[in-house]
Amino acid sequence: MSIFDRKRFKTADFALPVEALRRGHFTDRYFANSREMLAALAKEAYVYRGLNPRGVAGARQVKVGDIEVEAQIFNRRSPMALIAGVDHALAQLRCAAGYFDADDNWVETWSRLEVDAVQDGAVTYYNGDPLNVLTVIEIRGTYRDFAVLETTILGVLSRASRIATNVYEALQAARGKPVLFFPARFDMPEVQAIDGYAYWLALRRFHLDTGIAVRPLASTDAQASLWGGAGLGTIPHAVIACFLADSAETMVQFARHIPLETPRILLADFNNDVVADSRATLAAFWTRYAAAYKASDREALARWRLHGVRLDTSANLRDASQPDEAEKGVSPQLVFTMREALNTAWESWDVPRDLESVAREFCRATQIVVSGGFNVERVARFEREGAPVDSYGIGSAFLSNDQRANSDFTMDVVRVKVGGEWVKLSKVGRRPCDNPDLERVDLAELN
């Protein structure tokens, strides 16, 4: 599954559209054309009779339709990329390498492929020179048997590695604080599983590199499906509307009915007054928490602990707690204001002297989550200014594919087999490369 357990996923874990992959339904059309042409050449036993511009010895004996190639797959994200999607790519080779015979029956040929690959969670580095890349997968075999899989293999590697690397960079910017994975609403539901897996890989790699363990917090069950987790969340703005804009009552009823393992986190900006709504919710929880404390009711104590407040103020609004000249949206200053308001909320309550320390800790333990338009640069700013944020919620930024975040992969044929020998033959500007992290893959074990 990854470098962390030295296991790989099985083909069944991905619910692949096998028939469509075999038919080339998802491939760029020129790969399907190539397969069709090579199959026709193989059928007529065509032998190469061109001009041989590279002067390849033994060229006149090459049966082009059945030519064996060595293809290398690599990316060029600089300075580094966290690799994800390798197991998905291998699963495609396992279930969709082959051809349809004259009667349209599928003939699988995965067993004739020789494949080396890194594990998910590996890191590659790139210094800008395309002649020096770290390959992540190498495939040797009859080209027409896997030609139509290039598009889909590169696609999953590019997407998953881009998201994994984007998450890793966000974790670095957040200095190890939890980063919530919120991109589900920005893309098709079919991609949630691989996206969430890429997020999980980034957390594991961050732990390996820094020693800091960050709890995975994905918003949907699908995102957590490949690593055996579950989606976590509290309330949307819409349900506060169902309670007539009463944030405190919304959270009271949430706490009454939702299992204890679900954190109680108020989405505090519905009325654009995060301080008032957060304090009202804290007060409503406190009366119940204090009663549970006196009764030594451990379950009730857990039920009535307000774990956090989430600030999601729109970028075009200035929260009511802020002065007229203050920055709009969620700002470091708003977080400082929120922290002070939470810490001192108990001072306005009628708290018996013997419970003052309990009330103080009850308020101070309430964490602050920020969300809404966050990316690496914005997280870095909040950390640089010392904003007392406990965790960051990031959504569409994880899908970013701008010039900085681009993690596109390329497959190049770099060798061909001629007369039983491998001959270097790549596009000008490329050459066969290697990677010490490559391991031989037994595709039989993926079934």
Tab-separated table of C-alpha atoms in Angstrom:
chain	number	residue	atom	x	y	z
A	1	MET	CA	0.000	0.000	0.000
A	2	SER	CA	2.890	2.384	0.676
A	3	ILE	CA	6.428	2.711	1.999
A	4	PHE	CA	4.908	2.652	5.462
A	5	ASP	CA	3.728	-0.966	5.412
A	6	ARG	CA	5.524	-2.358	2.324
A	7	LYS	CA	2.269	-3.693	0.939
A	8	ARG	CA	0.404	-2.917	-2.240
A	9	PHE	CA	-3.300	-2.574	-2.896
A	10	LYS	CA	-5.161	-5.295	-4.761
A	11	THR	CA	-6.968	-4.559	-8.008
A	12	ALA	CA	-10.334	-5.016	-6.277
A	13	ASP	CA	-9.581	-2.162	-3.874
A	14	PHE	CA	-10.022	0.384	-6.653
A	15	ALA	CA	-13.243	-0.829	-8.311
A	16	LEU	CA	-11.680	-0.172	-11.711
A	17	PRO	CA	-13.850	0.060	-14.863
A	18	VAL	CA	-11.969	-2.884	-16.335
A	19	GLU	CA	-13.865	-3.329	-19.584
A	20	ALA	CA	-13.649	0.379	-20.415
A	21	LEU	CA	-9.917	0.405	-19.676
A	22	ARG	CA	-9.365	-2.558	-21.964
A	23	ARG	CA	-11.393	-0.960	-24.737
A	24	GLY	CA	-9.435	2.273	-24.474
A	25	HIS	CA	-12.540	4.237	-23.544
A	26	PHE	CA	-10.563	6.601	-21.301
A	27	THR	CA	-7.420	6.865	-23.400
A	28	ASP	CA	-6.245	9.629	-25.691
A	29	ARG	CA	-7.290	8.489	-29.111
A	30	TYR	CA	-3.784	8.323	-30.575
A	31	PHE	CA	-2.894	5.502	-28.198
A	32	ALA	CA	-5.905	3.526	-29.372
A	33	ASN	CA	-4.907	4.248	-32.977
A	34	SER	CA	-1.388	3.007	-32.230
A	35	ARG	CA	-2.657	-0.224	-30.738
A	36	GLU	CA	-4.924	-0.797	-33.727
A	37	MET	CA	-2.085	-0.168	-36.176
A	38	LEU	CA	0.402	-2.371	-34.347
A	39	ALA	CA	-2.129	-5.194	-34.085
A	40	ALA	CA	-2.707	-5.020	-37.823
A	41	LEU	CA	1.033	-5.056	-38.480
A	42	ALA	CA	1.449	-8.076	-36.209
A	43	LYS	CA	-1.316	-9.904	-38.062
A	44	GLU	CA	0.371	-9.381	-41.423
A	45	ALA	CA	3.838	-10.179	-39.994
A	46	TYR	CA	5.200	-6.810	-41.083
A	47	VAL	CA	8.978	-6.389	-40.695
A	48	TYR	CA	10.505	-2.917	-40.492
A	49	ARG	CA	11.600	-1.560	-43.893
A	50	GLY	CA	12.106	2.152	-43.252
A	51	LEU	CA	15.184	4.397	-43.449
A	52	ASN	CA	16.534	3.507	-39.975
A	53	PRO	CA	17.591	7.122	-39.073
A	54	ARG	CA	19.270	6.053	-35.821
A	55	GLY	CA	21.272	3.310	-37.486
A	56	VAL	CA	19.914	0.535	-35.251
A	57	ALA	CA	21.713	-2.726	-35.905
A	58	GLY	CA	19.381	-5.555	-36.899
A	59	ALA	CA	16.578	-3.160	-37.825
A	60	ARG	CA	15.524	-5.263	-40.796
A	61	GLN	CA	14.527	-8.108	-38.497
A	62	VAL	CA	12.259	-6.012	-36.236
A	63	LYS	CA	8.639	-7.167	-36.206
A	64	VAL	CA	7.159	-3.769	-35.336
A	65	GLY	CA	3.711	-5.059	-34.446
A	66	ASP	CA	5.158	-7.182	-31.655
A	67	ILE	CA	7.998	-4.887	-30.629
A	68	GLU	CA	8.999	-4.960	-26.997
A	69	VAL	CA	9.829	-1.655	-25.344
A	70	GLU	CA	11.035	-0.265	-22.062
A	71	ALA	CA	8.850	2.622	-20.955
A	72	GLN	CA	9.760	4.878	-18.049
A	73	ILE	CA	7.308	7.049	-16.164
A	74	PHE	CA	8.458	10.159	-14.332
A	75	ASN	CA	7.374	13.612	-13.242
A	76	ARG	CA	9.151	16.946	-13.090
A	77	ARG	CA	7.714	18.816	-10.126
A	78	SER	CA	10.461	20.895	-8.608
A	79	PRO	CA	12.049	20.700	-6.143
A	80	MET	CA	10.223	17.565	-4.954
A	81	ALA	CA	7.094	15.525	-5.378
A	82	LEU	CA	5.421	13.078	-3.020
A	83	ILE	CA	4.441	10.131	-5.184
A	84	ALA	CA	0.946	8.656	-4.963
A	85	GLY	CA	-1.213	6.588	-7.295
A	86	VAL	CA	1.431	3.950	-8.080
A	87	ASP	CA	-0.680	1.049	-6.811
A	88	HIS	CA	-3.649	2.269	-8.848
A	89	ALA	CA	-1.430	2.357	-11.942
A	90	LEU	CA	-0.155	-1.169	-11.256
A	91	ALA	CA	-3.714	-2.400	-10.798
A	92	GLN	CA	-4.514	-1.088	-14.281
A	93	LEU	CA	-1.633	-3.089	-15.724
A	94	ARG	CA	-2.783	-6.173	-13.859
A	95	CYS	CA	-6.346	-6.121	-15.108
A	96	ALA	CA	-6.132	-4.347	-18.474
A	97	ALA	CA	-2.816	-5.227	-20.147
A	98	GLY	CA	-3.550	-7.431	-23.133
A	99	TYR	CA	-5.611	-7.462	-26.318
A	100	PHE	CA	-8.875	-8.615	-27.890
A	101	ASP	CA	-8.532	-11.545	-30.280
A	102	ALA	CA	-10.309	-12.001	-33.599
A	103	ASP	CA	-13.448	-13.183	-31.784
A	104	ASP	CA	-13.359	-10.174	-29.448
A	105	ASN	CA	-12.282	-12.283	-26.489
A	106	TRP	CA	-9.910	-10.673	-24.039
A	107	VAL	CA	-6.396	-12.134	-23.858
A	108	GLU	CA	-4.542	-10.932	-20.768
A	109	THR	CA	-0.789	-10.453	-21.031
A	110	TRP	CA	0.120	-8.909	-17.690
A	111	SER	CA	2.224	-11.980	-16.875
A	112	ARG	CA	4.545	-11.128	-19.787
A	113	LEU	CA	5.303	-7.658	-18.448
A	114	GLU	CA	8.355	-6.856	-16.364
A	115	VAL	CA	7.542	-3.981	-14.029
A	116	ASP	CA	9.583	-2.030	-11.520
A	117	ALA	CA	7.972	0.654	-9.383
A	118	VAL	CA	8.447	2.774	-6.310
A	119	GLN	CA	6.045	2.491	-3.404
A	120	ASP	CA	3.373	5.087	-2.781
A	121	GLY	CA	4.809	7.604	-0.339
A	122	ALA	CA	8.207	7.777	-2.032
A	123	VAL	CA	9.666	11.172	-2.883
A	124	THR	CA	11.273	12.291	-6.138
A	125	TYR	CA	13.442	15.352	-6.704
A	126	TYR	CA	13.927	17.385	-9.881
A	127	ASN	CA	16.504	20.084	-10.641
A	128	GLY	CA	15.098	21.248	-13.949
A	129	ASP	CA	17.075	18.909	-16.227
A	130	PRO	CA	14.800	16.461	-18.123
A	131	LEU	CA	17.824	14.261	-18.767
A	132	ASN	CA	18.044	13.577	-15.048
A	133	VAL	CA	14.744	12.406	-13.643
A	134	LEU	CA	13.791	9.814	-11.050
A	135	THR	CA	11.537	7.224	-12.642
A	136	VAL	CA	8.613	5.920	-10.604
A	137	ILE	CA	7.510	3.050	-12.866
A	138	GLU	CA	9.382	1.136	-15.572
A	139	ILE	CA	7.497	-1.269	-17.857
A	140	ARG	CA	9.080	-3.747	-20.262
A	141	GLY	CA	6.919	-5.713	-22.640
A	142	THR	CA	5.074	-5.734	-25.947
A	143	TYR	CA	4.053	-2.119	-26.434
A	144	ARG	CA	0.649	-2.749	-27.951
A	145	ASP	CA	-0.345	-4.722	-24.851
A	146	PHE	CA	-0.273	-1.649	-22.609
A	147	ALA	CA	-0.290	1.329	-24.988
A	148	VAL	CA	-3.877	2.344	-24.260
A	149	LEU	CA	-3.203	2.529	-20.512
A	150	GLU	CA	-0.764	5.426	-20.767
A	151	THR	CA	-3.416	8.118	-20.404
A	152	THR	CA	-5.074	6.614	-17.365
A	153	ILE	CA	-1.838	5.632	-15.645
A	154	LEU	CA	-0.380	9.111	-16.062
A	155	GLY	CA	-3.672	10.643	-15.035
A	156	VAL	CA	-3.933	8.914	-11.681
A	157	LEU	CA	-0.249	9.456	-10.913
A	158	SER	CA	-0.483	13.143	-11.774
A	159	ARG	CA	-3.603	13.796	-9.761
A	160	ALA	CA	-2.734	11.767	-6.695
A	161	SER	CA	0.871	12.980	-6.538
A	162	ARG	CA	-0.202	16.601	-7.014
A	163	ILE	CA	-2.678	16.389	-4.158
A	164	ALA	CA	-0.265	14.510	-1.913
A	165	THR	CA	2.472	17.083	-2.513
A	166	ASN	CA	0.087	20.009	-2.047
A	167	VAL	CA	-1.048	18.545	1.278
A	168	TYR	CA	2.539	17.929	2.354
A	169	GLU	CA	3.426	21.555	1.656
A	170	ALA	CA	0.378	22.713	3.634
A	171	LEU	CA	1.472	20.583	6.595
A	172	GLN	CA	4.898	22.205	6.427
A	173	ALA	CA	3.335	25.659	6.377
A	174	ALA	CA	1.036	24.744	9.295
A	175	ARG	CA	4.047	23.574	11.307
A	176	GLY	CA	2.437	20.262	12.137
A	177	LYS	CA	-0.992	21.580	13.118
A	178	PRO	CA	-3.923	19.492	11.865
A	179	VAL	CA	-5.016	20.207	8.306
A	180	LEU	CA	-8.588	19.217	7.469
A	181	PHE	CA	-9.227	17.807	3.986
A	182	PHE	CA	-12.189	19.709	2.464
A	183	PRO	CA	-11.976	19.436	-1.382
A	184	ALA	CA	-14.878	17.019	-1.926
A	185	ARG	CA	-17.297	19.700	-3.106
A	186	PHE	CA	-14.922	20.915	-5.793
A	187	ASP	CA	-14.773	17.807	-7.977
A	188	MET	CA	-16.511	14.643	-9.112
A	189	PRO	CA	-17.446	12.114	-6.402
A	190	GLU	CA	-15.607	9.344	-8.266
A	191	VAL	CA	-12.213	10.851	-7.370
A	192	GLN	CA	-12.760	11.148	-3.629
A	193	ALA	CA	-11.194	7.815	-2.682
A	194	ILE	CA	-7.872	8.387	-4.457
A	195	ASP	CA	-7.817	12.035	-3.350
A	196	GLY	CA	-8.317	11.092	0.280
A	197	TYR	CA	-5.672	8.414	0.004
A	198	ALA	CA	-3.201	10.992	-1.337
A	199	TYR	CA	-4.004	13.195	1.671
A	200	TRP	CA	-3.400	10.292	4.056
A	201	LEU	CA	-0.078	9.508	2.378
A	202	ALA	CA	1.041	13.093	2.869
A	203	LEU	CA	0.301	12.882	6.596
A	204	ARG	CA	2.222	9.640	6.895
A	205	ARG	CA	5.181	11.027	4.975
A	206	PHE	CA	5.165	14.193	7.092
A	207	HIS	CA	5.277	12.045	10.215
A	208	LEU	CA	8.165	10.029	8.800
A	209	ASP	CA	10.155	13.149	7.913
A	210	THR	CA	9.448	15.278	10.995
A	211	GLY	CA	8.341	12.935	13.771
A	212	ILE	CA	5.099	14.935	14.052
A	213	ALA	CA	1.972	12.777	13.925
A	214	VAL	CA	-1.029	14.586	12.469
A	215	ARG	CA	-4.457	12.986	12.730
A	216	PRO	CA	-6.160	12.460	9.345
A	217	LEU	CA	-9.366	14.491	9.154
A	218	ALA	CA	-11.282	13.922	5.918
A	219	SER	CA	-14.812	15.153	5.371
A	220	THR	CA	-16.334	12.143	3.560
A	221	ASP	CA	-16.355	8.403	4.079
A	222	ALA	CA	-15.208	7.918	0.483
A	223	GLN	CA	-12.091	10.005	1.067
A	224	ALA	CA	-11.168	7.771	3.987
A	225	SER	CA	-12.135	4.467	2.374
A	226	LEU	CA	-8.711	3.353	1.124
A	227	TRP	CA	-7.019	3.857	4.491
A	228	GLY	CA	-9.843	2.414	6.588
A	229	GLY	CA	-11.037	5.669	8.126
A	230	ALA	CA	-14.310	7.552	8.160
A	231	GLY	CA	-15.418	11.060	7.322
A	232	LEU	CA	-15.621	13.567	10.166
A	233	GLY	CA	-17.613	16.763	10.453
A	234	THR	CA	-20.068	18.733	12.503
A	235	ILE	CA	-22.655	21.124	11.043
A	236	PRO	CA	-23.119	23.167	7.851
A	237	HIS	CA	-24.507	26.687	7.687
A	238	ALA	CA	-27.749	25.269	6.301
A	239	VAL	CA	-28.713	23.471	9.503
A	240	ILE	CA	-28.243	26.690	11.508
A	241	ALA	CA	-30.837	28.223	9.191
A	242	CYS	CA	-33.152	25.357	10.148
A	243	PHE	CA	-32.811	26.605	13.743
A	244	LEU	CA	-33.718	30.152	12.694
A	245	ALA	CA	-30.097	31.390	12.926
A	246	ASP	CA	-29.767	30.190	16.541
A	247	SER	CA	-26.246	28.767	16.531
A	248	ALA	CA	-26.249	27.867	20.225
A	249	GLU	CA	-29.493	25.882	20.037
A	250	THR	CA	-28.244	24.154	16.898
A	251	MET	CA	-25.177	22.924	18.747
A	252	VAL	CA	-27.134	21.897	21.827
A	253	GLN	CA	-29.344	19.638	19.731
A	254	PHE	CA	-26.311	18.391	17.799
A	255	ALA	CA	-24.621	17.420	21.061
A	256	ARG	CA	-27.773	15.696	22.287
A	257	HIS	CA	-28.160	13.439	19.273
A	258	ILE	CA	-24.731	12.911	17.685
A	259	PRO	CA	-22.386	10.191	19.051
A	260	LEU	CA	-19.668	11.233	21.462
A	261	GLU	CA	-16.819	10.372	19.091
A	262	THR	CA	-17.896	13.215	16.797
A	263	PRO	CA	-16.243	16.487	17.871
A	264	ARG	CA	-18.542	19.319	18.871
A	265	ILE	CA	-17.354	22.185	16.678
A	266	LEU	CA	-19.479	25.263	16.076
A	267	LEU	CA	-19.497	26.829	12.616
A	268	ALA	CA	-19.491	30.280	14.145
A	269	ASP	CA	-19.946	32.817	11.339
A	270	PHE	CA	-23.595	32.334	10.312
A	271	ASN	CA	-24.641	35.683	11.820
A	272	ASN	CA	-21.289	37.347	11.058
A	273	ASP	CA	-20.636	37.703	14.784
A	274	VAL	CA	-18.348	34.864	15.741
A	275	VAL	CA	-17.723	36.152	19.242
A	276	ALA	CA	-21.387	36.456	20.208
A	277	ASP	CA	-22.400	33.093	18.760
A	278	SER	CA	-19.372	31.287	20.174
A	279	ARG	CA	-19.912	32.716	23.632
A	280	ALA	CA	-23.623	31.895	23.529
A	281	THR	CA	-22.812	28.302	22.594
A	282	LEU	CA	-20.156	28.017	25.297
A	283	ALA	CA	-22.633	29.306	27.870
A	284	ALA	CA	-25.313	26.836	26.776
A	285	PHE	CA	-22.829	23.971	26.975
A	286	TRP	CA	-21.400	25.123	30.297
A	287	THR	CA	-24.649	24.807	32.243
A	288	ARG	CA	-24.895	21.172	31.159
A	289	TYR	CA	-21.192	20.522	31.607
A	290	ALA	CA	-21.223	21.956	35.126
A	291	ALA	CA	-24.150	19.718	36.070
A	292	ALA	CA	-22.294	16.698	34.676
A	293	TYR	CA	-19.177	17.703	36.587
A	294	LYS	CA	-21.054	17.859	39.871
A	295	ALA	CA	-22.642	14.487	39.159
A	296	SER	CA	-19.332	12.941	38.043
A	297	ASP	CA	-21.117	11.871	34.849
A	298	ARG	CA	-18.256	11.061	32.467
A	299	GLU	CA	-20.498	10.487	29.458
A	300	ALA	CA	-22.240	13.819	29.919
A	301	LEU	CA	-18.908	15.553	30.404
A	302	ALA	CA	-17.824	14.263	27.000
A	303	ARG	CA	-21.159	15.181	25.427
A	304	TRP	CA	-21.052	18.796	26.600
A	305	ARG	CA	-17.455	19.664	25.829
A	306	LEU	CA	-17.309	22.253	23.048
A	307	HIS	CA	-14.234	21.071	21.193
A	308	GLY	CA	-13.914	24.032	18.900
A	309	VAL	CA	-15.292	26.863	16.841
A	310	ARG	CA	-14.733	27.195	13.110
A	311	LEU	CA	-14.295	30.614	11.543
A	312	ASP	CA	-15.401	30.704	7.905
A	313	THR	CA	-16.265	34.386	7.434
A	314	SER	CA	-16.760	35.370	3.788
A	315	ALA	CA	-13.941	37.352	2.224
A	316	ASN	CA	-16.306	40.244	1.447
A	317	LEU	CA	-17.542	40.601	5.044
A	318	ARG	CA	-16.005	42.105	8.154
A	319	ASP	CA	-17.031	40.294	11.310
A	320	ALA	CA	-19.073	42.330	13.801
A	321	SER	CA	-16.341	41.907	16.400
A	322	GLN	CA	-13.798	43.773	14.266
A	323	PRO	CA	-13.176	47.530	13.964
A	324	ASP	CA	-14.169	49.326	10.759
A	325	GLU	CA	-10.633	49.434	9.421
A	326	ALA	CA	-9.989	45.739	10.059
A	327	GLU	CA	-9.320	43.186	7.329
A	328	LYS	CA	-12.340	41.398	5.937
A	329	GLY	CA	-12.851	37.642	6.029
A	330	VAL	CA	-10.951	35.335	8.327
A	331	SER	CA	-7.847	37.226	9.422
A	332	PRO	CA	-5.152	36.742	12.047
A	333	GLN	CA	-6.689	39.575	14.034
A	334	LEU	CA	-10.082	37.866	14.035
A	335	VAL	CA	-8.426	34.739	15.398
A	336	PHE	CA	-6.717	36.740	18.168
A	337	THR	CA	-10.080	38.329	19.016
A	338	MET	CA	-11.752	34.921	19.056
A	339	ARG	CA	-9.111	33.407	21.306
A	340	GLU	CA	-9.483	36.194	23.867
A	341	ALA	CA	-13.275	35.953	23.727
A	342	LEU	CA	-13.193	32.202	24.324
A	343	ASN	CA	-10.664	32.409	27.139
A	344	THR	CA	-12.650	35.036	29.058
A	345	ALA	CA	-16.206	33.859	28.336
A	346	TRP	CA	-16.565	32.264	31.786
A	347	GLU	CA	-15.989	35.608	33.508
A	348	SER	CA	-19.506	36.734	32.565
A	349	TRP	CA	-21.129	33.590	33.967
A	350	ASP	CA	-22.415	33.089	37.472
A	351	VAL	CA	-19.803	30.470	38.346
A	352	PRO	CA	-19.460	29.202	41.946
A	353	ARG	CA	-15.988	29.839	43.309
A	354	ASP	CA	-15.213	26.128	43.556
A	355	LEU	CA	-15.900	25.727	39.812
A	356	GLU	CA	-13.979	28.750	38.550
A	357	SER	CA	-10.897	26.781	37.558
A	358	VAL	CA	-13.105	24.200	35.833
A	359	ALA	CA	-14.927	26.920	33.899
A	360	ARG	CA	-11.657	28.588	32.947
A	361	GLU	CA	-10.251	25.353	31.579
A	362	PHE	CA	-13.550	24.548	29.858
A	363	CYS	CA	-13.254	27.762	27.859
A	364	ARG	CA	-9.523	27.627	27.187
A	365	ALA	CA	-9.796	24.071	25.875
A	366	THR	CA	-12.085	25.220	23.036
A	367	GLN	CA	-9.977	25.217	19.872
A	368	ILE	CA	-10.110	27.452	16.817
A	369	VAL	CA	-10.421	26.075	13.300
A	370	VAL	CA	-10.144	28.406	10.306
A	371	SER	CA	-11.365	27.729	6.775
A	372	GLY	CA	-12.488	29.492	3.627
A	373	GLY	CA	-9.999	30.139	0.834
A	374	PHE	CA	-6.932	28.861	2.645
A	375	ASN	CA	-3.845	27.764	0.736
A	376	VAL	CA	-0.170	27.255	1.559
A	377	GLU	CA	0.672	30.935	1.371
A	378	ARG	CA	-2.208	31.965	3.590
A	379	VAL	CA	-1.462	29.288	6.162
A	380	ALA	CA	2.163	30.432	6.208
A	381	ARG	CA	1.046	33.997	6.858
A	382	PHE	CA	-1.136	33.021	9.827
A	383	GLU	CA	1.718	31.011	11.288
A	384	ARG	CA	4.211	33.792	10.660
A	385	GLU	CA	1.984	36.275	12.507
A	386	GLY	CA	1.460	33.863	15.384
A	387	ALA	CA	-2.318	33.616	15.019
A	388	PRO	CA	-3.611	31.175	17.670
A	389	VAL	CA	-5.085	28.751	15.121
A	390	ASP	CA	-5.391	25.118	16.196
A	391	SER	CA	-6.171	23.632	12.784
A	392	TYR	CA	-6.732	24.644	9.177
A	393	GLY	CA	-9.479	23.574	6.803
A	394	ILE	CA	-8.352	23.555	3.165
A	395	GLY	CA	-10.449	22.698	0.134
A	396	SER	CA	-9.918	23.678	-3.496
A	397	ALA	CA	-6.283	24.684	-2.949
A	398	PHE	CA	-5.381	21.003	-2.646
A	399	LEU	CA	-6.551	20.561	-6.249
A	400	SER	CA	-4.398	23.433	-7.488
A	401	ASN	CA	-2.489	22.668	-10.676
A	402	ASP	CA	-0.824	26.014	-11.355
A	403	GLN	CA	2.758	26.390	-12.519
A	404	ARG	CA	4.133	25.880	-9.022
A	405	ALA	CA	1.984	22.859	-8.150
A	406	ASN	CA	2.012	21.135	-11.539
A	407	SER	CA	2.862	17.461	-11.065
A	408	ASP	CA	2.216	16.073	-14.530
A	409	PHE	CA	3.796	12.725	-15.386
A	410	THR	CA	5.307	11.576	-18.663
A	411	MET	CA	5.812	8.102	-20.136
A	412	ASP	CA	8.719	7.752	-22.554
A	413	VAL	CA	9.860	4.710	-24.463
A	414	VAL	CA	13.607	4.754	-23.839
A	415	ARG	CA	14.689	1.315	-25.100
A	416	VAL	CA	13.451	-1.191	-27.675
A	417	LYS	CA	14.386	-4.855	-27.969
A	418	VAL	CA	16.177	-5.745	-31.179
A	419	GLY	CA	17.550	-9.214	-31.762
A	420	GLY	CA	17.073	-10.100	-28.115
A	421	GLU	CA	19.086	-7.075	-26.920
A	422	TRP	CA	17.859	-3.840	-25.380
A	423	VAL	CA	18.802	-0.812	-27.492
A	424	LYS	CA	18.615	2.767	-26.257
A	425	LEU	CA	16.088	4.627	-28.358
A	426	SER	CA	14.338	7.622	-26.835
A	427	LYS	CA	12.996	10.960	-27.936
A	428	VAL	CA	15.755	13.560	-28.344
A	429	GLY	CA	16.186	15.359	-25.018
A	430	ARG	CA	15.381	12.255	-22.968
A	431	ARG	CA	17.358	9.211	-21.941
A	432	PRO	CA	16.937	6.103	-19.803
A	433	CYS	CA	17.081	7.071	-16.134
A	434	ASP	CA	16.825	5.158	-12.893
A	435	ASN	CA	15.734	5.442	-9.288
A	436	PRO	CA	17.232	3.501	-6.370
A	437	ASP	CA	13.733	3.243	-4.874
A	438	LEU	CA	12.445	1.076	-7.734
A	439	GLU	CA	11.402	-2.462	-6.781
A	440	ARG	CA	10.382	-5.414	-8.938
A	441	VAL	CA	6.609	-5.875	-8.854
A	442	ASP	CA	4.893	-9.247	-9.044
A	443	LEU	CA	1.606	-8.348	-10.704
A	444	ALA	CA	0.218	-11.764	-9.774
A	445	GLU	CA	0.106	-10.668	-6.147
A	446	LEU	CA	-2.251	-7.791	-6.983
A	447	ASN	CA	-5.178	-10.012	-7.924
